[in-house]
Amino acid sequence: MRVSHLALDDFRSWKRVVLELPAGPLVFLGHNGQGKTNLVEAIAYLSTFSSHRVSAEGSLVRIPTHEEEPAPARAFVRVKTVRDEDREQVVELEIVRGKANRARINRANVRPREILGLVRTVVFAPEDLQLVRGDPSVRRAFLDEIAIQMHPLYAQIKADFDRVLRQRAAIMKHAQSQLRRGRTPDLSTIEVWDERFAELSAKVSATRFKVASLLSEPAARAYDDVADSHRHLELSFDASIDRTIGTNPDDPGSGDLGDVEAQQRRLLAAFDRMRDQEIERGVNLVGAHRDDLGLKLGRMPVKGFASHGESWSVALALRLGCFDLLRLDGQTPILILDDVFAELDSKRRAGLATRINAADQVIITAAVEADVPPELDSHVLKIHWDPRTGSQVLLEEPGAKESAEPGLVESEDPSGSEGFEPSVSEGVKPSVSDSAKPTTTVNVESATSDSHESGAAENESSGVCESVKPDVLGGVDPATGEDAESKGERRAEIPASASSPKDEAFVPEADTVAAS
């Protein structure tokens, strides 16, 4: 499977962009702050509805700098996927700030969770070092991401678990407050919440345990491939319930973390045992929210004992193991390498480059071309910020040299893929440089020259660039709200119902030029 087209509106730093992604390894090349990571983040977000950089969905919607420009309320992500060379599918997601998201498959309205699993990705990024050195919550999220891609229905179980976890914690917090004021805690509904919390917690832990068990062998094998070490990587699942009450030899199922009913009984027993402590502290002390993924090299835990290089190798092995695991059912995920080659030495680069050959599609971001192994023979989309004309994305064919004066070069097939994007508007006047090599340029609108390129800058605003704007060719212009017929009339509000049969405002046809 691969993504052949990507369209974004008001996503992170990008006001509007449409790209046709070529087959084979693809590199988004550009200096820091150009918005290259935002492009791969959009693709990865469709896989699990989570970002490897931010936790709040609202941060994904573009934030303009200029006060006169109204802040967009929603962002759009749209991709066309290709399976088995001929099966095409368009997947669309509308991310609404502060409201429920909306989704469509081939322009038919669906529930957002129905698109989970349609686009599979594995992302390796500098933030993945936290898989080794960070808190258990990072490793729990890692297992959840894999589980959602393997079993999309798990996303609903996890969402229900998070909701019940918050509700039960609120009850404990209220009981703590009553106890401190000398009152008898009100626990009239706690048994109901205990039952529901135990059920969902057991399901979440059982799923994570199975994922960790399946991941153990491919991750260990990947570590041996990329690390120059005599020690082997070992994975284990550290369940909260085991730390709290241990195993019961009289209950044969108590030691099997995959046995949901047995774990539910153990959790209910733990709740009774820990009740006073939970009320005193006002928190949930046992449950899936305290699980962890154990990582060891030999007999030593990785966290606190592994060197910097070993930690990088473990993080890389976890992602490569995830890639190998997900492709076992015949659906090879898209491998996204977000600015990681600069962090790896030559041996780890070589090990990663070898694995790239097994992927149907690899998308790489890099600040300098020297960071990308030359043997990949990759296409290069250069993201160049020019405050006079706006951001431009340049596509270089393998082996092509950069032209001296990068300009807007006419595509051989500017119409792109039928049904995904329109043909070039007459308002665009491409010019071909005499010195230009076989290079295609897509002129897009970027919201920033100081984009949301790092997680630390997720709330920074960005300035609107001046860019060539093609006329709207039918549908609604997402930037101005105008349609081709009215040429100035305001766009109608998107209806509240996600099932409206005439929802033309949802991810309109883009009006930019596609790279070929």
Short mmCIF file of C-alpha atoms in Angstrom, two decimals:
data_model
loop_
_atom_site.label_atom_id
_atom_site.label_comp_id
_atom_site.label_asym_id
_atom_site.label_seq_id
_atom_site.Cartn_x
_atom_site.Cartn_y
_atom_site.Cartn_z
CA MET A 1 0.00 0.00 0.00
CA ARG A 2 1.11 3.55 -0.66
CA VAL A 3 -0.27 7.06 -0.64
CA SER A 4 -0.30 8.46 -4.18
CA HIS A 5 -1.76 11.89 -3.37
CA LEU A 6 -1.88 14.15 -0.33
CA ALA A 7 -4.01 17.28 0.10
CA LEU A 8 -4.04 19.52 3.18
CA ASP A 9 -6.05 22.59 4.09
CA ASP A 10 -5.25 24.58 7.25
CA PHE A 11 -3.24 21.73 8.71
CA ARG A 12 -0.45 22.91 10.99
CA SER A 13 1.70 25.36 9.00
CA TRP A 14 0.13 24.59 5.62
CA LYS A 15 -2.72 26.77 4.44
CA ARG A 16 -3.19 24.67 1.32
CA VAL A 17 -1.13 22.06 -0.48
CA VAL A 18 -1.74 19.25 -2.96
CA LEU A 19 1.00 16.76 -3.76
CA GLU A 20 1.25 13.75 -6.02
CA LEU A 21 3.68 11.38 -4.32
CA PRO A 22 5.80 9.22 -6.63
CA ALA A 23 6.48 5.57 -6.02
CA GLY A 24 9.75 4.58 -4.40
CA PRO A 25 11.64 6.31 -1.58
CA LEU A 26 10.63 9.95 -1.25
CA VAL A 27 12.51 12.68 0.63
CA PHE A 28 11.01 15.93 1.88
CA LEU A 29 14.11 18.10 2.02
CA GLY A 30 14.23 21.51 3.68
CA HIS A 31 15.71 23.56 6.46
CA ASN A 32 14.20 23.41 9.93
CA GLY A 33 10.98 25.35 10.20
CA GLN A 34 9.88 24.83 6.58
CA GLY A 35 6.96 22.49 7.35
CA LYS A 36 8.28 19.18 6.06
CA THR A 37 7.43 17.25 9.23
CA ASN A 38 3.87 18.58 9.08
CA LEU A 39 3.36 16.78 5.75
CA VAL A 40 4.27 13.35 7.10
CA GLU A 41 2.47 14.05 10.37
CA ALA A 42 -0.77 14.44 8.42
CA ILE A 43 -0.39 11.02 6.78
CA ALA A 44 0.52 9.36 10.07
CA TYR A 45 -2.41 10.97 11.87
CA LEU A 46 -4.87 9.04 9.71
CA SER A 47 -3.44 5.76 11.05
CA THR A 48 -4.21 6.17 14.74
CA PHE A 49 -5.72 9.67 15.24
CA SER A 50 -2.65 10.54 17.29
CA SER A 51 0.38 12.69 16.58
CA HIS A 52 3.96 11.83 17.49
CA ARG A 53 4.50 15.50 18.35
CA VAL A 54 1.43 16.87 20.15
CA SER A 55 -1.40 15.43 22.23
CA ALA A 56 -4.10 18.03 21.60
CA GLU A 57 -5.99 17.88 18.30
CA GLY A 58 -6.53 21.62 18.35
CA SER A 59 -2.82 22.12 17.73
CA LEU A 60 -3.21 20.51 14.30
CA VAL A 61 -5.42 23.34 13.03
CA ARG A 62 -3.43 26.21 11.55
CA ILE A 63 -2.97 29.32 13.67
CA PRO A 64 -2.52 32.49 11.59
CA THR A 65 -0.20 35.30 12.67
CA HIS A 66 -1.89 38.27 11.06
CA GLU A 67 -4.69 39.64 13.21
CA GLU A 68 -6.76 40.53 10.16
CA GLU A 69 -6.91 36.90 9.06
CA PRO A 70 -9.60 34.88 10.82
CA ALA A 71 -8.39 31.72 12.53
CA PRO A 72 -9.64 28.60 10.76
CA ALA A 73 -11.90 26.36 12.83
CA ARG A 74 -11.01 23.15 11.06
CA ALA A 75 -8.26 21.38 9.16
CA PHE A 76 -8.62 18.91 6.30
CA VAL A 77 -6.46 15.90 5.47
CA ARG A 78 -7.13 13.98 2.30
CA VAL A 79 -5.15 11.10 0.78
CA LYS A 80 -5.55 8.71 -2.09
CA THR A 81 -4.20 5.24 -1.37
CA VAL A 82 -3.24 2.57 -3.88
CA ARG A 83 -3.28 -1.14 -3.07
CA ASP A 84 -2.19 -3.94 -5.38
CA GLU A 85 -1.39 -1.35 -8.08
CA ASP A 86 -5.02 -0.86 -9.10
CA ARG A 87 -7.26 -0.55 -6.01
CA GLU A 88 -7.61 3.15 -5.24
CA GLN A 89 -9.36 4.73 -2.29
CA VAL A 90 -9.75 8.33 -1.12
CA VAL A 91 -9.72 8.82 2.65
CA GLU A 92 -10.67 12.20 4.12
CA LEU A 93 -10.63 13.56 7.65
CA GLU A 94 -11.91 16.89 8.92
CA ILE A 95 -10.32 17.92 12.22
CA VAL A 96 -12.60 20.41 13.96
CA ARG A 97 -11.21 22.48 16.78
CA GLY A 98 -13.12 21.66 19.96
CA LYS A 99 -15.66 19.41 18.24
CA ALA A 100 -16.01 15.88 16.91
CA ASN A 101 -14.06 15.03 13.78
CA ARG A 102 -15.71 13.93 10.55
CA ALA A 103 -14.58 11.45 7.92
CA ARG A 104 -15.37 10.21 4.44
CA ILE A 105 -14.29 7.25 2.32
CA ASN A 106 -14.61 7.78 -1.42
CA ARG A 107 -16.79 10.83 -0.61
CA ALA A 108 -19.25 8.80 1.47
CA ASN A 109 -19.73 9.99 5.06
CA VAL A 110 -18.55 7.50 7.66
CA ARG A 111 -17.76 7.53 11.35
CA PRO A 112 -14.17 8.65 11.92
CA ARG A 113 -13.14 5.36 13.51
CA GLU A 114 -14.11 3.55 10.30
CA ILE A 115 -11.07 4.97 8.50
CA LEU A 116 -8.67 3.54 11.08
CA GLY A 117 -6.64 0.76 9.51
CA LEU A 118 -7.07 2.05 5.96
CA VAL A 119 -3.76 3.92 6.10
CA ARG A 120 -1.04 2.09 8.01
CA THR A 121 2.14 3.90 8.99
CA VAL A 122 5.20 3.38 11.14
CA VAL A 123 6.90 6.61 12.18
CA PHE A 124 10.46 6.77 13.46
CA ALA A 125 11.30 10.23 14.80
CA PRO A 126 13.77 11.84 17.21
CA GLU A 127 11.01 11.82 19.82
CA ASP A 128 11.23 8.01 19.84
CA LEU A 129 14.20 8.20 22.17
CA GLN A 130 11.54 8.77 24.82
CA LEU A 131 10.38 5.19 24.23
CA VAL A 132 13.54 4.23 26.10
CA ARG A 133 14.16 7.16 28.41
CA GLY A 134 10.67 8.55 28.92
CA ASP A 135 7.77 7.81 31.23
CA PRO A 136 5.69 4.61 31.00
CA SER A 137 2.91 6.61 29.36
CA VAL A 138 5.07 6.91 26.21
CA ARG A 139 5.50 3.16 25.98
CA ARG A 140 1.80 2.55 26.67
CA ALA A 141 0.93 4.91 23.81
CA PHE A 142 3.36 3.01 21.57
CA LEU A 143 1.59 -0.29 22.26
CA ASP A 144 -1.79 1.37 21.74
CA GLU A 145 -0.73 2.73 18.33
CA ILE A 146 0.22 -0.76 17.17
CA ALA A 147 -2.97 -2.27 18.58
CA ILE A 148 -5.18 0.28 16.80
CA GLN A 149 -3.57 -0.46 13.44
CA MET A 150 -3.86 -4.22 13.96
CA HIS A 151 -7.37 -4.08 15.44
CA PRO A 152 -9.10 -0.73 14.72
CA LEU A 153 -11.98 -1.57 17.10
CA TYR A 154 -9.49 -1.27 19.95
CA ALA A 155 -9.63 2.50 19.49
CA GLN A 156 -13.18 2.55 20.87
CA ILE A 157 -12.24 0.31 23.80
CA LYS A 158 -9.35 2.62 24.65
CA ALA A 159 -11.57 5.71 24.38
CA ASP A 160 -14.16 4.12 26.70
CA PHE A 161 -11.41 3.17 29.13
CA ASP A 162 -10.06 6.74 29.24
CA ARG A 163 -13.55 8.11 29.91
CA VAL A 164 -14.28 5.67 32.75
CA LEU A 165 -10.79 6.23 34.16
CA ARG A 166 -11.49 9.96 34.43
CA GLN A 167 -14.92 9.41 35.96
CA ARG A 168 -13.65 6.98 38.60
CA ALA A 169 -10.76 9.33 39.40
CA ALA A 170 -13.27 12.15 39.91
CA ILE A 171 -15.20 9.99 42.37
CA MET A 172 -12.01 9.25 44.31
CA LYS A 173 -11.05 12.92 44.31
CA HIS A 174 -14.48 13.90 45.63
CA ALA A 175 -14.32 11.18 48.28
CA GLN A 176 -10.90 12.47 49.35
CA SER A 177 -12.30 15.99 49.68
CA GLN A 178 -15.22 14.75 51.80
CA LEU A 179 -12.89 12.72 54.04
CA ARG A 180 -10.65 15.73 54.67
CA ARG A 181 -13.68 17.79 55.72
CA GLY A 182 -14.62 15.12 58.25
CA ARG A 183 -17.50 13.72 56.24
CA THR A 184 -18.24 10.15 55.20
CA PRO A 185 -17.20 9.68 51.56
CA ASP A 186 -20.10 9.13 49.17
CA LEU A 187 -19.33 5.82 47.42
CA SER A 188 -22.88 4.92 46.46
CA THR A 189 -22.00 4.44 42.78
CA ILE A 190 -18.46 3.14 43.11
CA GLU A 191 -19.37 -0.53 42.60
CA VAL A 192 -20.89 0.26 39.21
CA TRP A 193 -17.78 2.15 38.15
CA ASP A 194 -15.54 -0.58 39.58
CA GLU A 195 -17.21 -3.19 37.38
CA ARG A 196 -16.96 -1.10 34.23
CA PHE A 197 -13.41 0.03 34.96
CA ALA A 198 -12.25 -3.53 35.69
CA GLU A 199 -13.80 -4.79 32.45
CA LEU A 200 -12.23 -2.13 30.24
CA SER A 201 -8.91 -2.15 32.08
CA ALA A 202 -8.63 -5.93 31.63
CA LYS A 203 -9.34 -5.61 27.89
CA VAL A 204 -6.78 -2.83 27.43
CA SER A 205 -4.07 -4.68 29.38
CA ALA A 206 -4.80 -7.96 27.58
CA THR A 207 -4.48 -6.25 24.20
CA ARG A 208 -1.23 -4.56 25.16
CA PHE A 209 0.12 -7.84 26.51
CA LYS A 210 -0.62 -9.60 23.21
CA VAL A 211 0.99 -6.80 21.20
CA ALA A 212 4.09 -6.85 23.41
CA SER A 213 4.32 -10.63 23.03
CA LEU A 214 4.03 -10.45 19.24
CA LEU A 215 6.52 -7.57 19.05
CA SER A 216 9.17 -9.23 21.18
CA GLU A 217 10.77 -11.43 18.51
CA PRO A 218 10.82 -8.97 15.55
CA ALA A 219 12.14 -6.17 17.80
CA ALA A 220 14.92 -8.40 19.14
CA ARG A 221 15.82 -9.44 15.59
CA ALA A 222 15.87 -5.82 14.44
CA TYR A 223 18.15 -4.86 17.33
CA ASP A 224 20.63 -7.56 16.34
CA ASP A 225 20.60 -6.16 12.79
CA VAL A 226 21.26 -2.51 13.66
CA ALA A 227 23.35 -2.71 16.84
CA ASP A 228 26.94 -3.79 17.26
CA SER A 229 26.37 -5.51 20.60
CA HIS A 230 26.66 -8.96 22.13
CA ARG A 231 23.64 -8.25 24.32
CA HIS A 232 20.15 -9.07 23.10
CA LEU A 233 17.02 -6.97 23.47
CA GLU A 234 14.28 -8.46 25.62
CA LEU A 235 10.72 -7.16 25.88
CA SER A 236 8.26 -7.89 28.67
CA PHE A 237 4.88 -6.57 29.70
CA ASP A 238 4.75 -5.08 33.18
CA ALA A 239 1.09 -5.17 34.21
CA SER A 240 -0.08 -2.93 37.04
CA ILE A 241 -2.16 -5.72 38.56
CA ASP A 242 0.92 -7.96 38.92
CA ARG A 243 2.75 -5.28 40.89
CA THR A 244 -0.28 -4.73 43.12
CA ILE A 245 -1.46 -8.19 44.16
CA GLY A 246 0.82 -10.65 42.33
CA THR A 247 -0.46 -13.96 40.99
CA ASN A 248 -2.74 -16.41 42.77
CA PRO A 249 -1.61 -20.07 42.52
CA ASP A 250 -5.16 -21.18 43.34
CA ASP A 251 -6.48 -19.38 40.24
CA PRO A 252 -4.90 -20.95 37.12
CA GLY A 253 -5.97 -18.00 34.98
CA SER A 254 -4.58 -15.28 37.21
CA GLY A 255 -1.12 -15.42 35.66
CA ASP A 256 -2.40 -15.24 32.08
CA LEU A 257 -2.63 -11.55 31.21
CA GLY A 258 -4.48 -12.44 28.02
CA ASP A 259 -7.38 -13.94 30.02
CA VAL A 260 -9.73 -10.97 30.30
CA GLU A 261 -12.18 -12.57 32.75
CA ALA A 262 -9.39 -13.69 35.09
CA GLN A 263 -7.81 -10.22 35.03
CA GLN A 264 -11.17 -8.61 35.68
CA ARG A 265 -11.58 -10.70 38.85
CA ARG A 266 -8.11 -9.75 39.99
CA LEU A 267 -8.78 -6.07 39.41
CA LEU A 268 -12.00 -6.14 41.44
CA ALA A 269 -10.10 -7.82 44.30
CA ALA A 270 -7.39 -5.17 44.03
CA PHE A 271 -9.98 -2.36 44.17
CA ASP A 272 -11.33 -3.74 47.45
CA ARG A 273 -7.84 -4.06 48.86
CA MET A 274 -6.73 -0.58 47.75
CA ARG A 275 -9.97 1.29 48.50
CA ASP A 276 -8.76 3.24 51.53
CA GLN A 277 -5.51 4.19 49.85
CA GLU A 278 -7.28 5.34 46.69
CA ILE A 279 -9.66 7.54 48.70
CA GLU A 280 -6.83 8.94 50.80
CA ARG A 281 -4.80 9.87 47.71
CA GLY A 282 -7.77 10.68 45.47
CA VAL A 283 -6.47 8.68 42.49
CA ASN A 284 -6.82 5.31 40.74
CA LEU A 285 -3.92 3.23 42.01
CA VAL A 286 -4.34 0.10 39.92
CA GLY A 287 -5.38 -0.47 36.32
CA ALA A 288 -4.19 -0.39 32.74
CA HIS A 289 -3.22 3.28 33.11
CA ARG A 290 -0.21 2.09 35.15
CA ASP A 291 1.01 -0.65 32.78
CA ASP A 292 4.49 -0.49 31.25
CA LEU A 293 6.60 -2.13 28.56
CA GLY A 294 9.77 -3.60 30.04
CA LEU A 295 12.99 -3.24 28.01
CA LYS A 296 16.23 -5.04 28.85
CA LEU A 297 19.61 -5.53 27.23
CA GLY A 298 20.86 -8.79 28.60
CA ARG A 299 19.87 -8.71 32.24
CA MET A 300 20.03 -4.93 32.65
CA PRO A 301 17.11 -2.52 32.13
CA VAL A 302 17.66 -0.22 29.18
CA LYS A 303 16.46 2.87 31.01
CA GLY A 304 19.25 4.18 33.20
CA PHE A 305 21.91 1.70 32.02
CA ALA A 306 22.07 1.83 28.21
CA SER A 307 24.42 4.23 26.46
CA HIS A 308 23.12 6.92 24.13
CA GLY A 309 23.94 4.78 21.08
CA GLU A 310 22.32 1.69 22.59
CA SER A 311 19.22 3.71 23.47
CA TRP A 312 18.93 4.86 19.86
CA SER A 313 19.36 1.27 18.67
CA VAL A 314 16.57 0.08 20.98
CA ALA A 315 14.23 2.85 19.82
CA LEU A 316 14.98 2.04 16.18
CA ALA A 317 14.53 -1.70 16.84
CA LEU A 318 11.10 -1.09 18.38
CA ARG A 319 9.93 0.80 15.29
CA LEU A 320 11.42 -1.69 12.85
CA GLY A 321 9.90 -4.53 14.86
CA CYS A 322 6.56 -2.74 14.64
CA PHE A 323 7.00 -2.48 10.85
CA ASP A 324 7.75 -6.21 10.55
CA LEU A 325 4.80 -7.08 12.78
CA LEU A 326 2.26 -4.99 10.87
CA ARG A 327 3.26 -6.41 7.50
CA LEU A 328 2.65 -10.01 8.57
CA ASP A 329 -0.97 -9.87 7.43
CA GLY A 330 0.02 -8.74 3.94
CA GLN A 331 -0.65 -5.01 4.43
CA THR A 332 2.79 -3.43 4.44
CA PRO A 333 2.69 -0.07 6.26
CA ILE A 334 4.15 3.18 5.00
CA LEU A 335 7.51 3.75 6.66
CA ILE A 336 8.02 7.38 7.72
CA LEU A 337 11.49 8.46 8.85
CA ASP A 338 11.21 11.93 10.31
CA ASP A 339 14.62 13.62 10.45
CA VAL A 340 16.34 10.61 12.01
CA PHE A 341 19.28 9.86 9.71
CA ALA A 342 21.22 12.76 11.23
CA GLU A 343 20.93 11.05 14.63
CA LEU A 344 22.30 7.68 13.48
CA ASP A 345 25.85 6.51 12.89
CA SER A 346 26.88 4.74 9.69
CA LYS A 347 26.07 1.21 10.93
CA ARG A 348 22.58 2.15 12.08
CA ARG A 349 21.99 4.06 8.86
CA ALA A 350 22.98 0.99 6.87
CA GLY A 351 20.71 -1.25 8.94
CA LEU A 352 17.81 1.14 8.43
CA ALA A 353 18.51 1.48 4.70
CA THR A 354 18.35 -2.32 4.35
CA ARG A 355 14.91 -2.40 5.96
CA ILE A 356 13.67 0.37 3.68
CA ASN A 357 13.84 -1.99 0.71
CA ALA A 358 11.05 -4.09 2.26
CA ALA A 359 8.58 -1.19 2.37
CA ASP A 360 6.07 -0.37 -0.36
CA GLN A 361 6.55 3.31 0.39
CA VAL A 362 9.14 5.21 2.42
CA ILE A 363 8.83 8.91 3.19
CA ILE A 364 11.85 10.64 4.68
CA THR A 365 12.35 14.15 6.01
CA ALA A 366 15.81 15.65 6.22
CA ALA A 367 17.40 19.06 6.63
CA VAL A 368 20.37 18.31 4.37
CA GLU A 369 20.63 15.88 1.48
CA ALA A 370 23.88 14.42 2.83
CA ASP A 371 21.93 12.84 5.70
CA VAL A 372 20.05 10.56 3.29
CA PRO A 373 21.89 7.39 2.19
CA PRO A 374 22.68 7.81 -1.53
CA GLU A 375 21.91 4.17 -2.29
CA LEU A 376 18.21 4.82 -1.73
CA ASP A 377 17.93 6.45 -5.18
CA SER A 378 15.07 8.56 -3.87
CA HIS A 379 12.85 11.25 -5.30
CA VAL A 380 13.37 14.59 -3.58
CA LEU A 381 10.66 17.13 -2.81
CA LYS A 382 12.50 20.26 -1.79
CA ILE A 383 10.56 22.60 0.47
CA HIS A 384 11.96 26.05 -0.17
CA TRP A 385 10.75 29.12 1.68
CA ASP A 386 10.75 32.30 -0.37
CA PRO A 387 8.97 35.27 1.31
CA ARG A 388 8.39 36.86 -2.11
CA THR A 389 6.50 33.98 -3.68
CA GLY A 390 5.62 31.71 -0.77
CA SER A 391 6.65 28.13 -0.13
CA GLN A 392 7.48 26.01 -3.15
CA VAL A 393 7.80 22.24 -3.30
CA LEU A 394 10.24 20.97 -5.93
CA LEU A 395 10.30 17.39 -7.13
CA GLU A 396 13.62 16.04 -8.36
CA GLU A 397 13.79 12.78 -10.26
CA PRO A 398 16.52 10.37 -9.07
CA GLY A 399 19.88 11.68 -10.22
CA ALA A 400 18.52 15.03 -11.40
CA LYS A 401 20.51 18.10 -10.45
CA GLU A 402 19.01 21.17 -8.87
CA SER A 403 18.31 23.93 -11.35
CA ALA A 404 20.12 27.21 -10.84
CA GLU A 405 16.94 29.28 -10.76
CA PRO A 406 14.15 27.13 -9.28
CA GLY A 407 10.92 28.35 -10.79
CA LEU A 408 7.43 27.10 -11.42
CA VAL A 409 8.07 24.34 -13.93
CA GLU A 410 5.19 22.99 -15.94
CA SER A 411 4.16 19.43 -15.14
CA GLU A 412 3.82 16.92 -17.96
CA ASP A 413 0.35 16.02 -16.68
CA PRO A 414 -0.89 19.00 -14.67
CA SER A 415 -4.35 17.58 -14.31
CA GLY A 416 -3.15 15.11 -11.73
CA SER A 417 -5.32 12.20 -10.78
CA GLU A 418 -8.92 12.40 -11.88
CA GLY A 419 -11.28 12.71 -8.97
CA PHE A 420 -8.64 13.92 -6.55
CA GLU A 421 -7.60 17.32 -7.84
CA PRO A 422 -8.51 19.62 -10.74
CA SER A 423 -6.41 20.66 -13.67
CA VAL A 424 -4.24 23.74 -13.61
CA SER A 425 -6.21 26.94 -13.62
CA GLU A 426 -5.69 29.49 -16.34
CA GLY A 427 -4.74 31.87 -13.56
CA VAL A 428 -1.42 30.05 -13.16
CA LYS A 429 1.25 30.98 -15.66
CA PRO A 430 4.04 28.39 -15.44
CA SER A 431 7.45 29.36 -16.75
CA VAL A 432 10.18 26.96 -17.75
CA SER A 433 13.79 27.81 -17.00
CA ASP A 434 16.24 27.00 -19.78
CA SER A 435 18.58 25.47 -17.22
CA ALA A 436 15.91 23.40 -15.52
CA LYS A 437 16.36 19.63 -15.43
CA PRO A 438 13.42 17.18 -15.35
CA THR A 439 12.07 18.81 -12.22
CA THR A 440 8.48 19.55 -11.26
CA THR A 441 7.41 22.28 -8.90
CA VAL A 442 4.17 22.58 -6.98
CA ASN A 443 3.31 26.08 -5.84
CA VAL A 444 1.46 25.91 -2.56
CA GLU A 445 0.37 28.18 0.21
CA SER A 446 2.19 27.82 3.48
CA ALA A 447 1.09 29.63 6.58
CA THR A 448 4.58 30.13 7.86
CA SER A 449 8.28 30.48 7.42
CA ASP A 450 8.51 29.69 11.09
CA SER A 451 6.21 26.68 11.02
CA HIS A 452 5.19 24.19 13.66
CA GLU A 453 8.28 22.15 12.90
CA SER A 454 9.03 21.15 16.48
CA GLY A 455 6.75 19.94 19.24
CA ALA A 456 7.96 22.74 21.48
CA ALA A 457 6.65 25.26 18.97
CA GLU A 458 3.21 23.73 18.59
CA ASN A 459 1.40 26.86 19.74
CA GLU A 460 3.51 29.34 17.82
CA SER A 461 1.65 31.30 15.19
CA SER A 462 2.71 31.75 11.63
CA GLY A 463 2.51 34.35 8.91
CA VAL A 464 0.56 34.08 5.67
CA CYS A 465 2.77 34.14 2.61
CA GLU A 466 1.98 35.68 -0.72
CA SER A 467 1.61 32.85 -3.21
CA VAL A 468 0.27 32.21 -6.69
CA LYS A 469 -3.40 31.31 -6.33
CA PRO A 470 -5.14 29.40 -9.12
CA ASP A 471 -8.81 30.16 -9.70
CA VAL A 472 -11.29 27.88 -8.04
CA LEU A 473 -12.34 25.14 -10.44
CA GLY A 474 -15.64 24.09 -8.98
CA GLY A 475 -16.46 23.24 -5.38
CA VAL A 476 -15.63 25.51 -2.47
CA ASP A 477 -12.38 27.35 -1.99
CA PRO A 478 -11.23 26.33 1.55
CA ALA A 479 -9.10 29.43 1.91
CA THR A 480 -11.72 32.10 1.05
CA GLY A 481 -15.04 30.32 1.40
CA GLU A 482 -15.99 31.30 -2.17
CA ASP A 483 -17.31 28.90 -4.74
CA ALA A 484 -16.82 29.03 -8.47
CA GLU A 485 -20.41 30.07 -9.18
CA SER A 486 -20.87 32.91 -6.72
CA LYS A 487 -17.30 34.32 -6.87
CA GLY A 488 -17.57 36.15 -3.61
CA GLU A 489 -20.60 34.81 -1.87
CA ARG A 490 -19.82 33.42 1.57
CA ARG A 491 -19.66 29.67 1.97
CA ALA A 492 -22.54 28.09 3.85
CA GLU A 493 -21.68 26.62 7.21
CA ILE A 494 -20.97 22.91 7.30
CA PRO A 495 -24.15 21.24 8.53
CA ALA A 496 -24.06 19.70 11.98
CA SER A 497 -25.13 16.32 10.69
CA ALA A 498 -22.28 14.20 9.40
CA SER A 499 -24.68 12.22 7.25
CA SER A 500 -25.87 15.03 5.04
CA PRO A 501 -26.06 13.69 1.48
CA LYS A 502 -25.16 17.09 -0.02
CA ASP A 503 -22.17 17.98 2.15
CA GLU A 504 -20.20 19.77 -0.57
CA ALA A 505 -18.24 21.85 1.95
CA PHE A 506 -16.36 18.83 3.17
CA VAL A 507 -12.82 18.77 1.75
CA PRO A 508 -13.45 20.42 -1.60
CA GLU A 509 -11.46 19.74 -4.70
CA ALA A 510 -8.08 21.36 -4.21
CA ASP A 511 -7.00 24.12 -6.56
CA THR A 512 -3.26 23.70 -6.69
CA VAL A 513 -0.89 22.01 -9.09
CA ALA A 514 0.09 18.42 -8.40
CA ALA A 515 3.61 17.12 -8.72
CA SER A 516 4.05 14.29 -11.12
#
